[in-house]
Amino acid sequence: AGGNSAEAMAAAAAGLSRVLSKEDFGRMVVLGQFNLGFIIARLGKDLFILDQHACEEKYNFETLQQTTTIHEQPLICPRPVEVSASEEMTILDNLDTFRANGFHFDVDEEAPTTQRLRVTKVPFSKTTQFGDNDIHELASLLAEDCPGVTNSASAFARASSATMASSAAKGKAGAS
């Protein structure tokens, strides 16, 4: 009986760790809905309970990521950005990545450390303007050397994902 129990546990663990692809959702057969927010669907011999609202938020989030256009807003007067010495060094070492993400800086090599950067352009999308917090977050991601962060699209997506997730939750897919 002990062997059967271990086999059952292994089978249950394998079933719970199963990963579904988008194509799997397209092949699911909807059996019904309950509690005004959950869908019961079948894929092969397996049954799934899907949270309708979470599915919609995920769809909206992915749509926003694919369709959001980032613009650059030049500032009339460049403004200093408050950064630590390590953040300043990270930004200076990654100016191309910041530029690819819509942040442009003037660099004053003669200024004291932490005071060498002035922001000249900031990214925005529809009603969202990115600012100093996003500069700090992007610098932090780059300093941590997170996988994929050197890819500018990935870095920006990570830095702005909270904004997009919030918009997706509110059903604002298609922002540009």
PDB file of C-alpha atoms in Angstrom:
ATOM      1  CA  ALA A   1       0.000   0.000   0.000  1.00  0.00           C
ATOM      2  CA  GLY A   2       2.973   2.314   0.695  1.00  0.00           C
ATOM      3  CA  GLY A   3       4.146   2.052  -2.934  1.00  0.00           C
ATOM      4  CA  ASN A   4       0.707   2.931  -4.269  1.00  0.00           C
ATOM      5  CA  SER A   5       0.558   5.954  -1.987  1.00  0.00           C
ATOM      6  CA  ALA A   6       3.942   7.211  -3.231  1.00  0.00           C
ATOM      7  CA  GLU A   7       2.869   6.662  -6.841  1.00  0.00           C
ATOM      8  CA  ALA A   8      -0.400   8.495  -6.235  1.00  0.00           C
ATOM      9  CA  MET A   9       1.468  11.399  -4.620  1.00  0.00           C
ATOM     10  CA  ALA A  10       3.889  11.548  -7.561  1.00  0.00           C
ATOM     11  CA  ALA A  11       0.996  11.521 -10.049  1.00  0.00           C
ATOM     12  CA  ALA A  12      -0.808  14.250  -8.106  1.00  0.00           C
ATOM     13  CA  ALA A  13       2.353  16.378  -7.956  1.00  0.00           C
ATOM     14  CA  ALA A  14       2.875  15.950 -11.711  1.00  0.00           C
ATOM     15  CA  GLY A  15      -0.738  16.956 -12.365  1.00  0.00           C
ATOM     16  CA  LEU A  16      -0.453  20.065 -10.186  1.00  0.00           C
ATOM     17  CA  SER A  17       2.799  21.160 -11.804  1.00  0.00           C
ATOM     18  CA  ARG A  18       1.370  20.903 -15.301  1.00  0.00           C
ATOM     19  CA  VAL A  19       1.792  24.010 -17.422  1.00  0.00           C
ATOM     20  CA  LEU A  20      -0.904  25.011 -19.886  1.00  0.00           C
ATOM     21  CA  SER A  21      -0.124  26.790 -23.136  1.00  0.00           C
ATOM     22  CA  LYS A  22      -2.323  29.379 -24.808  1.00  0.00           C
ATOM     23  CA  GLU A  23      -3.165  26.742 -27.402  1.00  0.00           C
ATOM     24  CA  ASP A  24      -4.513  24.522 -24.587  1.00  0.00           C
ATOM     25  CA  PHE A  25      -7.049  27.198 -23.671  1.00  0.00           C
ATOM     26  CA  GLY A  26      -8.203  27.333 -27.290  1.00  0.00           C
ATOM     27  CA  ARG A  27      -8.821  23.579 -27.225  1.00  0.00           C
ATOM     28  CA  MET A  28     -10.789  23.610 -23.961  1.00  0.00           C
ATOM     29  CA  VAL A  29     -14.472  22.797 -24.091  1.00  0.00           C
ATOM     30  CA  VAL A  30     -16.560  25.090 -21.889  1.00  0.00           C
ATOM     31  CA  LEU A  31     -19.010  23.054 -19.833  1.00  0.00           C
ATOM     32  CA  GLY A  32     -20.595  25.842 -17.845  1.00  0.00           C
ATOM     33  CA  GLN A  33     -20.281  28.780 -15.509  1.00  0.00           C
ATOM     34  CA  PHE A  34     -20.969  29.133 -11.802  1.00  0.00           C
ATOM     35  CA  ASN A  35     -20.928  31.828  -9.157  1.00  0.00           C
ATOM     36  CA  LEU A  36     -21.028  34.522 -11.870  1.00  0.00           C
ATOM     37  CA  GLY A  37     -17.256  34.424 -12.265  1.00  0.00           C
ATOM     38  CA  PHE A  38     -15.933  30.923 -12.783  1.00  0.00           C
ATOM     39  CA  ILE A  39     -15.894  28.800 -15.917  1.00  0.00           C
ATOM     40  CA  ILE A  40     -15.747  25.015 -15.864  1.00  0.00           C
ATOM     41  CA  ALA A  41     -13.851  23.697 -18.863  1.00  0.00           C
ATOM     42  CA  ARG A  42     -12.571  20.327 -20.026  1.00  0.00           C
ATOM     43  CA  LEU A  43      -9.324  19.559 -21.813  1.00  0.00           C
ATOM     44  CA  GLY A  44      -9.083  15.904 -22.652  1.00  0.00           C
ATOM     45  CA  LYS A  45      -9.896  13.993 -19.479  1.00  0.00           C
ATOM     46  CA  ASP A  46      -9.056  16.906 -17.171  1.00  0.00           C
ATOM     47  CA  LEU A  47     -11.487  19.475 -15.719  1.00  0.00           C
ATOM     48  CA  PHE A  48     -10.453  23.058 -14.975  1.00  0.00           C
ATOM     49  CA  ILE A  49     -12.078  25.845 -13.011  1.00  0.00           C
ATOM     50  CA  LEU A  50     -11.060  29.183 -14.516  1.00  0.00           C
ATOM     51  CA  ASP A  51     -11.434  32.514 -12.758  1.00  0.00           C
ATOM     52  CA  GLN A  52     -13.137  34.557 -15.478  1.00  0.00           C
ATOM     53  CA  HIS A  53     -11.920  37.901 -14.104  1.00  0.00           C
ATOM     54  CA  ALA A  54      -8.289  36.750 -13.758  1.00  0.00           C
ATOM     55  CA  CYS A  55      -8.388  35.421 -17.328  1.00  0.00           C
ATOM     56  CA  GLU A  56      -9.667  38.775 -18.563  1.00  0.00           C
ATOM     57  CA  GLU A  57      -6.971  40.694 -16.649  1.00  0.00           C
ATOM     58  CA  LYS A  58      -4.269  38.421 -18.082  1.00  0.00           C
ATOM     59  CA  TYR A  59      -5.633  38.941 -21.591  1.00  0.00           C
ATOM     60  CA  ASN A  60      -5.809  42.739 -21.091  1.00  0.00           C
ATOM     61  CA  PHE A  61      -2.269  42.820 -19.659  1.00  0.00           C
ATOM     62  CA  GLU A  62      -0.815  40.893 -22.603  1.00  0.00           C
ATOM     63  CA  THR A  63      -2.748  43.065 -25.062  1.00  0.00           C
ATOM     64  CA  LEU A  64      -1.393  46.208 -23.382  1.00  0.00           C
ATOM     65  CA  GLN A  65       2.160  44.887 -23.550  1.00  0.00           C
ATOM     66  CA  GLN A  66       1.791  44.210 -27.271  1.00  0.00           C
ATOM     67  CA  THR A  67      -0.031  47.406 -28.243  1.00  0.00           C
ATOM     68  CA  THR A  68       1.276  50.114 -25.917  1.00  0.00           C
ATOM     69  CA  THR A  69       3.367  52.699 -27.720  1.00  0.00           C
ATOM     70  CA  ILE A  70       5.953  54.546 -25.691  1.00  0.00           C
ATOM     71  CA  HIS A  71       6.575  58.166 -26.642  1.00  0.00           C
ATOM     72  CA  GLU A  72       9.277  60.555 -25.443  1.00  0.00           C
ATOM     73  CA  GLN A  73       8.472  63.917 -23.904  1.00  0.00           C
ATOM     74  CA  PRO A  74      11.320  66.441 -24.167  1.00  0.00           C
ATOM     75  CA  LEU A  75      11.524  68.639 -21.089  1.00  0.00           C
ATOM     76  CA  ILE A  76      11.594  72.406 -21.658  1.00  0.00           C
ATOM     77  CA  CYS A  77      14.213  72.724 -18.944  1.00  0.00           C
ATOM     78  CA  PRO A  78      16.431  69.714 -18.091  1.00  0.00           C
ATOM     79  CA  ARG A  79      16.023  68.857 -14.440  1.00  0.00           C
ATOM     80  CA  PRO A  80      18.382  67.177 -11.989  1.00  0.00           C
ATOM     81  CA  VAL A  81      17.535  63.690 -10.826  1.00  0.00           C
ATOM     82  CA  GLU A  82      18.345  62.633  -7.257  1.00  0.00           C
ATOM     83  CA  VAL A  83      20.318  59.392  -7.347  1.00  0.00           C
ATOM     84  CA  SER A  84      22.821  57.628  -5.143  1.00  0.00           C
ATOM     85  CA  ALA A  85      26.417  57.238  -6.290  1.00  0.00           C
ATOM     86  CA  SER A  86      25.813  53.603  -7.268  1.00  0.00           C
ATOM     87  CA  GLU A  87      22.628  54.491  -9.194  1.00  0.00           C
ATOM     88  CA  GLU A  88      24.463  57.248 -11.018  1.00  0.00           C
ATOM     89  CA  MET A  89      27.232  54.840 -11.991  1.00  0.00           C
ATOM     90  CA  THR A  90      24.671  52.263 -13.184  1.00  0.00           C
ATOM     91  CA  ILE A  91      22.868  54.888 -15.277  1.00  0.00           C
ATOM     92  CA  LEU A  92      26.118  56.183 -16.774  1.00  0.00           C
ATOM     93  CA  ASP A  93      27.179  52.616 -17.629  1.00  0.00           C
ATOM     94  CA  ASN A  94      23.786  51.937 -19.265  1.00  0.00           C
ATOM     95  CA  LEU A  95      22.865  55.201 -20.985  1.00  0.00           C
ATOM     96  CA  ASP A  96      21.927  53.315 -24.184  1.00  0.00           C
ATOM     97  CA  THR A  97      19.436  51.145 -22.292  1.00  0.00           C
ATOM     98  CA  PHE A  98      17.903  54.182 -20.593  1.00  0.00           C
ATOM     99  CA  ARG A  99      17.700  55.982 -23.948  1.00  0.00           C
ATOM    100  CA  ALA A 100      16.031  52.934 -25.528  1.00  0.00           C
ATOM    101  CA  ASN A 101      13.480  53.120 -22.725  1.00  0.00           C
ATOM    102  CA  GLY A 102      12.746  56.808 -23.333  1.00  0.00           C
ATOM    103  CA  PHE A 103      14.915  58.361 -20.610  1.00  0.00           C
ATOM    104  CA  HIS A 104      17.515  60.841 -21.876  1.00  0.00           C
ATOM    105  CA  PHE A 105      20.102  62.602 -19.741  1.00  0.00           C
ATOM    106  CA  ASP A 106      22.617  65.420 -20.005  1.00  0.00           C
ATOM    107  CA  VAL A 107      25.799  64.450 -18.183  1.00  0.00           C
ATOM    108  CA  ASP A 108      27.928  67.096 -16.466  1.00  0.00           C
ATOM    109  CA  GLU A 109      31.311  65.417 -15.975  1.00  0.00           C
ATOM    110  CA  GLU A 110      32.516  68.365 -13.855  1.00  0.00           C
ATOM    111  CA  ALA A 111      29.677  68.120 -11.300  1.00  0.00           C
ATOM    112  CA  PRO A 112      30.134  66.222  -8.027  1.00  0.00           C
ATOM    113  CA  THR A 113      29.105  62.573  -7.852  1.00  0.00           C
ATOM    114  CA  THR A 114      25.300  62.126  -7.493  1.00  0.00           C
ATOM    115  CA  GLN A 115      24.760  65.496  -9.199  1.00  0.00           C
ATOM    116  CA  ARG A 116      26.020  64.774 -12.728  1.00  0.00           C
ATOM    117  CA  LEU A 117      22.700  63.766 -14.322  1.00  0.00           C
ATOM    118  CA  ARG A 118      19.939  65.982 -15.644  1.00  0.00           C
ATOM    119  CA  VAL A 119      16.857  64.438 -17.273  1.00  0.00           C
ATOM    120  CA  THR A 120      16.119  65.885 -20.741  1.00  0.00           C
ATOM    121  CA  LYS A 121      13.380  63.480 -21.968  1.00  0.00           C
ATOM    122  CA  VAL A 122      10.976  61.112 -20.212  1.00  0.00           C
ATOM    123  CA  PRO A 123       8.821  58.326 -21.649  1.00  0.00           C
ATOM    124  CA  PHE A 124       5.026  58.452 -21.612  1.00  0.00           C
ATOM    125  CA  SER A 125       2.128  56.426 -22.914  1.00  0.00           C
ATOM    126  CA  LYS A 126      -1.355  57.883 -23.206  1.00  0.00           C
ATOM    127  CA  THR A 127      -2.010  59.263 -19.712  1.00  0.00           C
ATOM    128  CA  THR A 128       0.967  57.627 -17.978  1.00  0.00           C
ATOM    129  CA  GLN A 129       4.185  59.591 -17.661  1.00  0.00           C
ATOM    130  CA  PHE A 130       7.163  57.749 -16.266  1.00  0.00           C
ATOM    131  CA  GLY A 131       9.468  59.557 -13.854  1.00  0.00           C
ATOM    132  CA  ASP A 132      12.126  59.344 -11.197  1.00  0.00           C
ATOM    133  CA  ASN A 133      10.700  56.224  -9.535  1.00  0.00           C
ATOM    134  CA  ASP A 134      10.944  54.426 -12.879  1.00  0.00           C
ATOM    135  CA  ILE A 135      14.534  55.638 -13.310  1.00  0.00           C
ATOM    136  CA  HIS A 136      15.380  54.198  -9.876  1.00  0.00           C
ATOM    137  CA  GLU A 137      13.603  50.917 -10.651  1.00  0.00           C
ATOM    138  CA  LEU A 138      15.316  50.491 -14.015  1.00  0.00           C
ATOM    139  CA  ALA A 139      18.702  51.309 -12.448  1.00  0.00           C
ATOM    140  CA  SER A 140      18.026  48.739  -9.744  1.00  0.00           C
ATOM    141  CA  LEU A 141      17.114  46.057 -12.287  1.00  0.00           C
ATOM    142  CA  LEU A 142      20.242  46.800 -14.292  1.00  0.00           C
ATOM    143  CA  ALA A 143      22.443  46.821 -11.166  1.00  0.00           C
ATOM    144  CA  GLU A 144      21.049  43.444 -10.113  1.00  0.00           C
ATOM    145  CA  ASP A 145      21.978  42.139 -13.568  1.00  0.00           C
ATOM    146  CA  CYS A 146      18.580  40.461 -13.891  1.00  0.00           C
ATOM    147  CA  PRO A 147      18.322  38.066 -16.849  1.00  0.00           C
ATOM    148  CA  GLY A 148      16.902  39.799 -19.904  1.00  0.00           C
ATOM    149  CA  VAL A 149      17.155  43.310 -18.489  1.00  0.00           C
ATOM    150  CA  THR A 150      19.835  44.373 -20.961  1.00  0.00           C
ATOM    151  CA  ASN A 151      17.161  43.919 -23.634  1.00  0.00           C
ATOM    152  CA  SER A 152      15.565  47.352 -23.661  1.00  0.00           C
ATOM    153  CA  ALA A 153      12.030  46.096 -24.318  1.00  0.00           C
ATOM    154  CA  SER A 154      12.311  43.662 -21.426  1.00  0.00           C
ATOM    155  CA  ALA A 155      13.741  46.306 -19.109  1.00  0.00           C
ATOM    156  CA  PHE A 156      10.957  48.748 -19.890  1.00  0.00           C
ATOM    157  CA  ALA A 157       8.280  46.061 -19.627  1.00  0.00           C
ATOM    158  CA  ARG A 158       9.530  45.136 -16.183  1.00  0.00           C
ATOM    159  CA  ALA A 159       9.823  48.758 -15.086  1.00  0.00           C
ATOM    160  CA  SER A 160       6.324  49.612 -16.280  1.00  0.00           C
ATOM    161  CA  SER A 161       4.519  46.327 -15.626  1.00  0.00           C
ATOM    162  CA  ALA A 162       2.804  47.608 -12.477  1.00  0.00           C
ATOM    163  CA  THR A 163       1.242  50.461 -14.453  1.00  0.00           C
ATOM    164  CA  MET A 164       0.138  48.082 -17.209  1.00  0.00           C
ATOM    165  CA  ALA A 165      -1.196  45.553 -14.703  1.00  0.00           C
ATOM    166  CA  SER A 166      -3.229  48.293 -13.046  1.00  0.00           C
ATOM    167  CA  SER A 167      -4.624  49.376 -16.418  1.00  0.00           C
ATOM    168  CA  ALA A 168      -5.381  45.768 -17.343  1.00  0.00           C
ATOM    169  CA  ALA A 169      -7.262  45.254 -14.077  1.00  0.00           C
ATOM    170  CA  LYS A 170      -9.346  48.311 -14.911  1.00  0.00           C
ATOM    171  CA  GLY A 171     -10.039  46.937 -18.393  1.00  0.00           C
ATOM    172  CA  LYS A 172      -8.072  49.588 -20.300  1.00  0.00           C
ATOM    173  CA  ALA A 173      -6.554  47.371 -22.995  1.00  0.00           C
ATOM    174  CA  GLY A 174      -5.294  49.186 -26.040  1.00  0.00           C
ATOM    175  CA  ALA A 175      -3.614  52.160 -24.389  1.00  0.00           C
ATOM    176  CA  SER A 176      -1.143  53.970 -26.570  1.00  0.00           C
TER     177      SER A 176
END
